[in-house]
Short mmCIF file of C-alpha atoms and ligand atoms in Angstrom, two decimals:
data_model
loop_
_atom_site.label_atom_id
_atom_site.label_comp_id
_atom_site.label_asym_id
_atom_site.label_seq_id
_atom_site.Cartn_x
_atom_site.Cartn_y
_atom_site.Cartn_z
CA MET A 1 22.01 75.20 70.92
CA ALA A 2 19.90 72.06 70.24
CA LYS A 3 16.18 72.77 69.43
CA ILE A 4 13.95 72.45 72.37
CA TYR A 5 10.73 70.56 71.97
CA ALA A 6 7.69 69.94 74.28
CA THR A 7 6.87 66.43 75.34
CA MET A 8 4.17 64.85 77.33
CA ARG A 9 6.15 63.21 80.19
CA SER A 10 3.16 61.74 82.12
CA ILE A 11 -0.60 61.48 82.29
CA ALA A 12 -2.99 60.87 85.22
CA SER A 13 -6.65 61.14 86.09
CA TYR A 14 -8.98 61.07 88.97
CA VAL A 15 -12.52 59.73 88.99
CA PRO A 16 -14.74 60.49 91.91
CA LYS A 17 -16.35 57.86 93.86
CA ASN A 18 -20.22 58.10 93.34
CA CYS A 19 -21.31 56.38 90.17
CA VAL A 20 -24.66 57.46 88.89
CA SER A 21 -26.40 55.08 86.42
CA ASN A 22 -29.01 55.78 83.79
CA THR A 23 -31.46 54.02 85.93
CA ASP A 24 -30.84 56.36 88.73
CA PHE A 25 -32.02 59.25 86.47
CA GLU A 26 -35.19 57.28 85.64
CA LYS A 27 -36.23 57.79 89.28
CA ILE A 28 -36.13 61.58 89.09
CA LEU A 29 -36.77 62.40 85.51
CA ASP A 30 -38.88 61.36 82.49
CA THR A 31 -36.14 59.53 80.84
CA SER A 32 -34.97 55.95 80.18
CA ASP A 33 -31.72 53.88 80.06
CA GLU A 34 -32.71 53.01 76.72
CA TRP A 35 -32.95 56.56 75.41
CA ILE A 36 -29.78 57.66 77.01
CA THR A 37 -27.78 54.75 75.78
CA LYS A 38 -29.19 54.92 72.20
CA ARG A 39 -28.80 58.70 71.85
CA THR A 40 -25.55 59.19 73.54
CA GLY A 41 -23.80 55.76 74.45
CA ILE A 42 -23.54 56.80 78.06
CA LYS A 43 -24.43 54.20 80.83
CA THR A 44 -22.81 55.72 83.89
CA ARG A 45 -20.99 58.91 85.02
CA TYR A 46 -19.43 59.82 88.39
CA PHE A 47 -20.41 62.78 90.61
CA ALA A 48 -18.18 64.33 93.22
CA ASP A 49 -19.23 64.56 96.94
CA ASN A 50 -20.41 67.79 98.41
CA ASN A 51 -17.10 68.47 100.09
CA GLU A 52 -15.07 67.77 96.93
CA ASP A 53 -14.68 70.68 94.69
CA ALA A 54 -13.13 70.84 91.10
CA SER A 55 -9.70 71.86 92.45
CA ALA A 56 -9.74 68.84 94.93
CA LEU A 57 -10.25 66.55 92.02
CA GLY A 58 -7.52 68.37 89.95
CA VAL A 59 -5.12 67.92 92.86
CA LYS A 60 -5.78 64.15 93.00
CA ALA A 61 -4.89 63.89 89.26
CA ALA A 62 -1.95 66.20 89.43
CA GLU A 63 -0.18 64.39 92.40
CA VAL A 64 -0.09 61.18 90.20
CA ALA A 65 1.03 63.05 87.04
CA ILE A 66 3.99 64.54 88.91
CA LYS A 67 5.04 61.21 90.51
CA ARG A 68 4.68 59.48 87.07
CA ALA A 69 6.86 62.34 85.43
CA GLY A 70 9.65 61.41 87.88
CA ILE A 71 10.00 65.08 88.98
CA GLN A 72 9.59 66.97 92.27
CA VAL A 73 6.79 69.32 93.03
CA SER A 74 9.56 72.02 93.27
CA ASP A 75 10.53 71.41 89.61
CA ILE A 76 7.12 72.52 88.27
CA ASP A 77 7.65 76.09 86.71
CA LEU A 78 3.77 76.90 85.71
CA VAL A 79 0.45 75.57 86.51
CA ILE A 80 -2.46 76.00 84.12
CA CYS A 81 -6.11 74.68 84.75
CA ALA A 82 -8.85 74.37 82.20
CA THR A 83 -12.32 74.34 83.91
CA LEU A 84 -15.91 75.52 83.29
CA SER A 85 -16.85 74.68 86.85
CA PRO A 86 -14.23 76.55 88.88
CA ASP A 87 -14.44 76.44 92.68
CA TYR A 88 -15.11 80.22 92.60
CA LEU A 89 -16.50 82.35 89.75
CA GLY A 90 -13.78 84.91 89.19
CA MET A 91 -11.13 84.35 91.70
CA PRO A 92 -9.04 82.79 92.92
CA SER A 93 -8.33 80.57 90.07
CA ASN A 94 -8.40 76.82 90.28
CA ALA A 95 -4.68 76.82 89.19
CA CYS A 96 -3.79 78.95 92.27
CA LEU A 97 -5.91 76.63 94.50
CA ILE A 98 -4.27 73.56 92.90
CA SER A 99 -0.68 75.02 93.42
CA SER A 100 -1.26 75.86 96.99
CA ARG A 101 -2.75 72.49 97.77
CA LEU A 102 0.32 70.87 96.11
CA GLY A 103 2.68 73.06 97.97
CA ILE A 104 3.92 74.91 94.86
CA GLU A 105 4.86 78.46 95.79
CA ASN A 106 5.84 81.52 93.93
CA LYS A 107 5.16 79.91 90.48
CA PRO A 108 2.82 81.33 87.86
CA SER A 109 -0.67 79.77 87.88
CA PHE A 110 -3.73 80.60 85.85
CA ASP A 111 -6.92 79.17 84.53
CA ILE A 112 -8.36 79.21 80.89
CA THR A 113 -12.14 79.02 80.03
CA THR A 114 -12.35 77.10 76.72
CA ALA A 115 -14.83 74.47 77.74
CA CYS A 116 -14.50 70.96 76.46
CA SER A 117 -11.55 71.97 74.30
CA GLY A 118 -9.63 72.97 77.54
CA PHE A 119 -6.90 70.24 77.41
CA ILE A 120 -6.00 70.99 73.86
CA TYR A 121 -5.64 74.75 74.51
CA LEU A 122 -3.46 73.83 77.48
CA LEU A 123 -1.27 71.75 75.34
CA SER A 124 -0.82 74.73 72.90
CA ILE A 125 0.09 77.10 75.68
CA ALA A 126 2.58 74.67 77.39
CA LYS A 127 4.07 73.95 74.02
CA SER A 128 4.66 77.47 73.29
CA PHE A 129 6.24 78.21 76.59
CA ILE A 130 8.59 75.40 76.47
CA GLU A 131 9.65 75.81 72.85
CA SER A 132 10.44 79.42 73.51
CA ASN A 133 12.69 78.21 76.45
CA VAL A 134 10.73 80.04 79.17
CA TYR A 135 9.85 77.04 81.29
CA LYS A 136 11.04 73.37 81.56
CA HIS A 137 8.10 71.67 83.43
CA ILE A 138 4.56 72.60 83.02
CA LEU A 139 1.64 71.04 85.03
CA ILE A 140 -1.63 71.12 83.10
CA VAL A 141 -4.82 70.21 84.55
CA GLY A 142 -8.40 69.64 83.33
CA ALA A 143 -10.76 69.49 86.37
CA GLU A 144 -14.46 69.58 86.30
CA LYS A 145 -17.35 69.36 88.81
CA ILE A 146 -19.89 69.73 86.29
CA SER A 147 -22.64 68.23 88.60
CA SER A 148 -22.46 71.60 90.43
CA ILE A 149 -23.66 73.49 87.26
CA LEU A 150 -26.31 70.99 86.18
CA ASP A 151 -30.01 71.66 86.04
CA PHE A 152 -31.32 68.35 87.38
CA SER A 153 -34.89 69.14 85.98
CA ASP A 154 -33.51 69.53 82.31
CA ARG A 155 -33.41 65.95 80.84
CA SER A 156 -31.71 66.94 77.77
CA THR A 157 -28.58 68.11 79.56
CA CYS A 158 -28.15 66.62 83.17
CA VAL A 159 -27.84 63.07 81.94
CA LEU A 160 -24.87 63.90 79.62
CA PHE A 161 -22.19 65.19 82.01
CA GLY A 162 -19.96 63.65 84.66
CA ASP A 163 -17.26 64.88 87.10
CA GLY A 164 -13.46 64.10 86.99
CA ALA A 165 -9.94 65.36 86.39
CA GLY A 166 -7.03 64.69 84.22
CA ALA A 167 -3.58 66.00 84.38
CA ALA A 168 -0.16 65.83 82.58
CA VAL A 169 3.34 67.07 82.97
CA ILE A 170 4.65 68.69 79.82
CA SER A 171 8.50 68.94 79.66
CA ALA A 172 11.30 70.33 77.67
CA THR A 173 13.30 67.70 75.47
CA THR A 174 15.80 67.69 72.77
CA ASN A 175 14.55 64.38 71.40
CA LYS A 176 12.42 65.11 68.30
CA ASN A 177 11.06 61.53 68.51
CA GLU A 178 9.39 62.52 71.84
CA ARG A 179 7.77 65.65 70.74
CA ILE A 180 4.33 67.20 70.67
CA ILE A 181 4.33 67.50 66.87
CA ASP A 182 1.68 70.05 66.49
CA VAL A 183 -1.46 71.67 68.18
CA ASN A 184 -4.21 73.40 66.19
CA ILE A 185 -6.78 75.55 68.08
CA GLY A 186 -9.68 77.48 66.93
CA ALA A 187 -12.91 79.30 67.91
CA ASN A 188 -15.97 80.92 66.46
CA GLY A 189 -17.94 83.25 68.91
CA LYS A 190 -20.60 83.46 66.41
CA TYR A 191 -22.06 80.32 67.95
CA ASN A 192 -21.68 81.37 71.60
CA ASP A 193 -25.20 80.58 72.67
CA PHE A 194 -24.87 76.94 71.64
CA LEU A 195 -23.37 75.98 74.99
CA MET A 196 -23.72 78.48 77.88
CA THR A 197 -23.96 79.07 81.59
CA PRO A 198 -26.24 82.15 80.71
CA ARG A 199 -27.03 83.37 84.02
CA CYS A 200 -23.80 83.03 85.80
CA LEU A 201 -22.72 85.69 88.18
CA GLY A 202 -21.01 87.74 85.46
CA SER A 203 -21.27 91.37 84.46
CA LYS A 204 -24.35 90.48 82.35
CA LEU A 205 -26.33 90.40 85.61
CA ASN A 206 -28.02 93.71 86.09
CA PHE A 207 -28.27 94.83 89.67
CA SER A 208 -29.34 98.42 88.69
CA ASN A 209 -31.89 98.33 91.34
CA GLY A 210 -29.38 97.17 93.90
CA PHE A 211 -28.14 93.79 94.85
CA ASN A 212 -30.82 91.39 95.19
CA VAL A 213 -29.91 87.97 96.90
CA ALA A 214 -33.18 86.47 95.49
CA GLN A 215 -31.85 86.95 91.92
CA VAL A 216 -28.74 84.86 92.92
CA ASP A 217 -30.29 81.60 93.27
CA LYS A 218 -28.86 78.25 91.97
CA THR A 219 -30.35 78.62 88.60
CA HIS A 220 -27.83 81.47 87.73
CA SER A 221 -25.10 78.86 87.14
CA TYR A 222 -26.88 76.18 85.28
CA LEU A 223 -25.54 74.96 81.94
CA THR A 224 -27.62 75.09 78.85
CA MET A 225 -27.09 73.57 75.40
CA LYS A 226 -28.62 73.55 71.96
CA GLY A 227 -28.04 69.79 71.56
CA ASN A 228 -29.08 69.34 67.89
CA GLU A 229 -27.31 72.35 66.46
CA THR A 230 -24.08 71.57 68.49
CA PHE A 231 -24.17 67.96 67.36
CA LYS A 232 -24.13 68.86 63.72
CA ILE A 233 -21.37 71.49 63.91
CA ALA A 234 -19.24 69.23 66.24
CA VAL A 235 -19.09 66.48 63.73
CA LYS A 236 -18.15 68.61 60.85
CA THR A 237 -15.50 70.68 62.83
CA LEU A 238 -14.01 67.64 64.50
CA ALA A 239 -13.45 65.73 61.26
CA ASN A 240 -12.20 68.88 59.50
CA ASP A 241 -9.91 69.74 62.10
CA VAL A 242 -8.20 66.23 62.16
CA LYS A 243 -7.95 66.22 58.40
CA GLU A 244 -6.16 69.68 58.58
CA ILE A 245 -3.66 68.64 61.25
CA LEU A 246 -2.77 65.41 59.56
CA SER A 247 -2.28 66.82 56.16
CA LYS A 248 -0.40 69.92 57.60
CA ASN A 249 2.18 67.57 59.24
CA ASN A 250 2.22 64.97 56.31
CA ILE A 251 1.14 62.27 58.67
CA ASN A 252 -1.16 59.32 57.40
CA ILE A 253 -4.08 58.18 59.52
CA LYS A 254 -2.72 54.76 59.40
CA ASP A 255 0.51 55.88 61.39
CA VAL A 256 -1.64 56.96 64.35
CA SER A 257 -1.62 54.66 67.37
CA TYR A 258 -4.71 56.05 68.95
CA PHE A 259 -7.41 58.47 68.22
CA ILE A 260 -8.68 60.18 71.36
CA PRO A 261 -11.61 62.38 70.56
CA HIS A 262 -13.64 64.58 73.30
CA GLN A 263 -16.06 62.28 74.95
CA ALA A 264 -19.52 63.91 74.45
CA ASN A 265 -21.50 61.49 72.50
CA LEU A 266 -20.92 57.97 70.96
CA ARG A 267 -22.73 58.97 67.92
CA ILE A 268 -20.40 61.93 67.44
CA ILE A 269 -17.30 59.84 68.03
CA ASN A 270 -18.40 57.21 65.52
CA ALA A 271 -19.37 59.66 62.86
CA VAL A 272 -16.06 61.51 63.20
CA GLY A 273 -14.15 58.11 63.08
CA ASP A 274 -15.99 57.18 59.85
CA MET A 275 -15.19 60.57 58.26
CA ILE A 276 -11.55 60.38 59.06
CA GLU A 277 -11.30 56.60 58.21
CA ILE A 278 -9.49 55.47 61.31
CA GLU A 279 -9.54 51.83 62.15
CA PRO A 280 -12.27 51.43 64.96
CA SER A 281 -9.88 49.57 67.35
CA LYS A 282 -7.61 52.72 67.51
CA VAL A 283 -10.62 54.87 68.73
CA VAL A 284 -10.48 55.40 72.58
CA ILE A 285 -13.92 55.45 74.01
CA THR A 286 -14.77 56.26 77.73
CA VAL A 287 -18.08 58.24 77.17
CA HIS A 288 -20.02 54.98 78.25
CA LYS A 289 -18.28 55.02 81.82
CA TYR A 290 -17.82 58.65 82.57
CA GLY A 291 -20.20 60.70 80.35
CA ASN A 292 -18.90 64.21 79.14
CA THR A 293 -16.45 65.54 81.58
CA SER A 294 -15.55 68.52 79.48
CA ALA A 295 -11.86 69.79 80.02
CA ALA A 296 -11.10 66.56 81.89
CA SER A 297 -12.54 64.28 79.06
CA ILE A 298 -9.35 63.90 76.85
CA PRO A 299 -6.82 63.36 79.67
CA MET A 300 -9.12 60.92 81.46
CA ALA A 301 -9.39 59.00 78.13
CA ILE A 302 -5.57 59.00 77.64
CA ASP A 303 -5.19 57.81 81.08
CA ASP A 304 -7.76 55.04 80.61
CA ILE A 305 -5.39 53.27 78.04
CA TYR A 306 -2.39 54.13 80.00
CA LYS A 307 -3.91 52.37 83.23
CA ASN A 308 -4.93 49.51 81.09
CA GLY A 309 -1.48 48.99 79.82
CA LYS A 310 -2.31 49.70 76.22
CA LEU A 311 -0.46 52.95 75.95
CA LYS A 312 3.34 52.79 75.42
CA LYS A 313 6.21 55.29 75.18
CA GLY A 314 6.43 56.49 71.52
CA ASP A 315 2.88 55.76 70.54
CA LEU A 316 1.46 58.43 68.22
CA LEU A 317 -1.68 60.08 69.57
CA LEU A 318 -4.26 62.17 67.78
CA LEU A 319 -6.39 64.21 69.98
CA ASP A 320 -9.50 66.21 68.95
CA ALA A 321 -11.79 68.30 70.98
CA PHE A 322 -14.84 70.55 70.63
CA GLY A 323 -16.80 72.69 73.17
CA GLY A 324 -18.57 75.85 74.26
CA GLY A 325 -17.54 79.21 72.90
CA LEU A 326 -17.61 77.62 70.40
CA THR A 327 -13.94 76.37 70.60
CA TRP A 328 -12.15 73.34 69.11
CA GLY A 329 -8.62 71.94 68.84
CA SER A 330 -6.53 69.05 67.81
CA SER A 331 -3.03 67.65 68.54
CA LEU A 332 -0.52 65.22 67.33
CA LEU A 333 2.00 63.99 69.73
CA TYR A 334 4.38 61.05 70.77
CA PHE A 335 3.49 59.81 74.18
CA ASN A 336 6.63 59.99 76.33
CA GLY A 337 5.41 58.52 79.75
CA GLU A 338 7.14 55.65 81.26
O1 UT7 B 1 -19.14 68.67 75.05
C1 UT7 B 1 -19.51 69.75 74.11
C2 UT7 B 1 -20.04 69.37 72.95
N1 UT7 B 1 -21.23 68.66 73.13
C3 UT7 B 1 -21.97 67.99 72.30
O2 UT7 B 1 -21.46 67.91 71.06
C4 UT7 B 1 -23.38 67.37 72.44
C5 UT7 B 1 -24.01 67.46 71.11
N2 UT7 B 1 -25.32 67.01 71.12
C6 UT7 B 1 -25.91 65.84 71.47
O3 UT7 B 1 -25.03 65.02 71.82
C7 UT7 B 1 -27.29 65.43 71.17
O4 UT7 B 1 -27.90 66.39 70.49
C8 UT7 B 1 -28.12 65.25 72.52
C9 UT7 B 1 -27.69 63.88 73.31
C10 UT7 B 1 -28.03 66.34 73.35
C11 UT7 B 1 -29.61 65.07 72.18
O5 UT7 B 1 -29.79 64.03 71.32
P1 UT7 B 1 -30.77 64.16 70.04
O6 UT7 B 1 -30.83 62.88 69.27
O7 UT7 B 1 -30.11 65.30 69.27
O8 UT7 B 1 -31.98 64.52 70.70
P2 UT7 B 1 -33.12 65.73 70.42
O9 UT7 B 1 -32.46 66.89 71.23
O10 UT7 B 1 -33.39 65.95 69.09
O11 UT7 B 1 -34.31 65.26 71.17
C12 UT7 B 1 -35.17 64.23 70.72
C13 UT7 B 1 -36.28 63.84 71.66
C14 UT7 B 1 -37.10 65.21 72.08
O12 UT7 B 1 -38.44 64.77 72.28
P3 UT7 B 1 -39.48 65.20 71.14
O13 UT7 B 1 -39.45 66.79 71.01
O14 UT7 B 1 -38.95 64.52 69.87
O15 UT7 B 1 -40.69 64.62 71.74
C15 UT7 B 1 -36.45 65.45 73.36
O16 UT7 B 1 -37.27 66.10 74.36
O17 UT7 B 1 -35.71 63.36 72.81
C16 UT7 B 1 -36.20 63.99 74.04
N3 UT7 B 1 -35.21 63.93 74.96
C17 UT7 B 1 -35.16 62.87 75.90
N4 UT7 B 1 -36.01 61.82 76.14
C18 UT7 B 1 -35.63 60.98 77.04
C19 UT7 B 1 -34.10 64.85 75.26
N5 UT7 B 1 -33.41 64.26 76.20
C20 UT7 B 1 -34.00 63.19 76.63
C21 UT7 B 1 -33.84 62.27 77.80
N6 UT7 B 1 -34.55 61.18 77.92
N7 UT7 B 1 -32.72 62.35 78.53
#
């Protein structure tokens, strides 16, 4: 029997309507457009409406991804969603909510929690299921409503993030030239306190004196970050990860069509770009428009060049992400969308 490979058949994204500029933050915080632009490269980000949850954003991206893949909803064998801002903490999973809103029934659906590396982890899981011949078409979704877990009095975090979703259909193929070549994933829990939602409604909350509603206020779900420490480790890890996956697969950086890094900070992207010696015109940058959309950041960036007509079938993509956990991952793949 011919060897089965996994291939990225389509990409899609959804950006919510409300554009929030740096000047909007100047009105509520001691910050400036100048500081945010200089330190992060971010100019705008988009926030979802109150009635638009993370799964709703995911559904919008998923519908387009399925259409662009040229398959029917009923062809999907598995739905996996990466999110750090799920509609509900615990259950049901966003993947189940997305499946149901798409009309997918009786198909396995689950979420993963690997923060900003989510999309790379999803690729790794999808590739394994397909190459082991378990499934033929897998819908992967990175969907975030990070505005729902931001502390809008903390200027060092709230200006960095945005909402959005990205989705892709990963399918089986026997054509080696269409394949996801490799996916590298890693984690080091030693640095678990660098990026956290420390007071989320998890089992860490101690209700030994009985459940107290007053303890469960909004602050329980805020995101916190040790920015400086994260910055340094992010640059080193992202660059090493790329060098490793290229050398493991005997691929020269010059052969890569586009480098699509996680969009957290323009200074991180530029530092990594220099370290891996990629031609600057091949580096995809969307952080100025969308801010950091965590698990949605990489698929939104892939779709950005797809929508602009720059991404072609057969282009060799190098993806690289880093996030809370700490987690990281990279991937090399031939894009196979029409
Ligand atoms: O997606 C997961 C991965 N995430 C990342 O990799 C993010 C990594 N970290 C970063 O991108 C950067 O560390 C930040 C953008 C978060 C911060 O930039 P920085 O250059 O590391 O600034 P800093 O934290 O060292 O702060 C410098 C100064 C401080 O003031 P003092 O103590 O020097 O007086 C901050 O209070 O900038 C101040 N500051 C701000 N000033 C105006 C922090 N945030 C702001 C702000 N506006 N929004």
